[in-house]
Amino acid sequence: MTVRTAVVHLDESCLGNGREMATPGGSGGLIEVRVAGSIERRDFFVHAPDTTNNKMALAGAIGVLQLLARKNVRLSILIVSDSEYLVRGVREWMPGWRARGWKRKTGEVENLDLWRALEYSLTLHDAQFAWVRGHNGHPKNEYANDLAVRAAKEQETSDGVVASGFDHWLAERRAAGHYLDYDPDDAFAGLEARLHAGDRFPLDLDALSPRGG
């Protein structure tokens, strides 16, 4: 997977989020790259026994940035997530926190250890973050959600980046009458072209594509 650009669709899950009990969680991602002219897809997922949605959103971003750095290749990456906490945090909040010595205007930064880990992970690549609305007909976001839920339920972490089940997942959904007019390769190619061109993505990716890539 030695490539210059990548698109990653992330989602997170926390079972029983907010309850006064252990809340297992997971995060999953679909990684898309082009190798020798062909689009390749890979999955990854991580879990935690007691966590929150916000923590898993951060863990997923940290995980994929570090996994993609294992071959010492610096990539231009677009990370697409339905977590406003993650996307706005990277795009809008982190610069102010850093300028104030990692403090909020009103006190401590929640999940500071994870934010600092993400700060380091962002130095490994040229990464942009964009938001899509969750559970709103974005096939790749829905697939990432399924990975995250499974990781949370089974308390399972992938052995690095693994073969993707997206094509099979999409075929099953199409057999049920969903996403019949959706071309995942064309969606990826559109985002890839903008990365190659050095474009800056808006915070809300739905403003560019109703299917979020």
Short mmCIF file of C-alpha atoms in Angstrom, two decimals, residues 15 24-25 45 47 147-157:
data_model
loop_
_atom_site.label_atom_id
_atom_site.label_comp_id
_atom_site.label_asym_id
_atom_site.label_seq_id
_atom_site.Cartn_x
_atom_site.Cartn_y
_atom_site.Cartn_z
CA LEU A 15 -22.60 0.43 23.58
CA PRO A 24 -17.59 -1.16 25.55
CA GLY A 25 -16.71 0.65 22.36
CA PHE A 45 -10.89 -1.63 13.71
CA HIS A 47 -11.91 -1.74 20.62
CA LEU A 147 -17.10 -2.25 11.57
CA ALA A 148 -17.17 -0.11 14.71
CA VAL A 149 -20.28 -1.79 16.14
CA ARG A 150 -18.83 -5.23 15.51
CA ALA A 151 -15.55 -4.26 17.17
CA ALA A 152 -17.48 -2.97 20.19
CA LYS A 153 -19.72 -6.02 20.47
CA GLU A 154 -16.98 -8.60 19.92
CA GLN A 155 -14.27 -6.55 21.67
CA GLU A 156 -11.92 -7.17 18.79
CA THR A 157 -9.05 -5.21 17.26
#
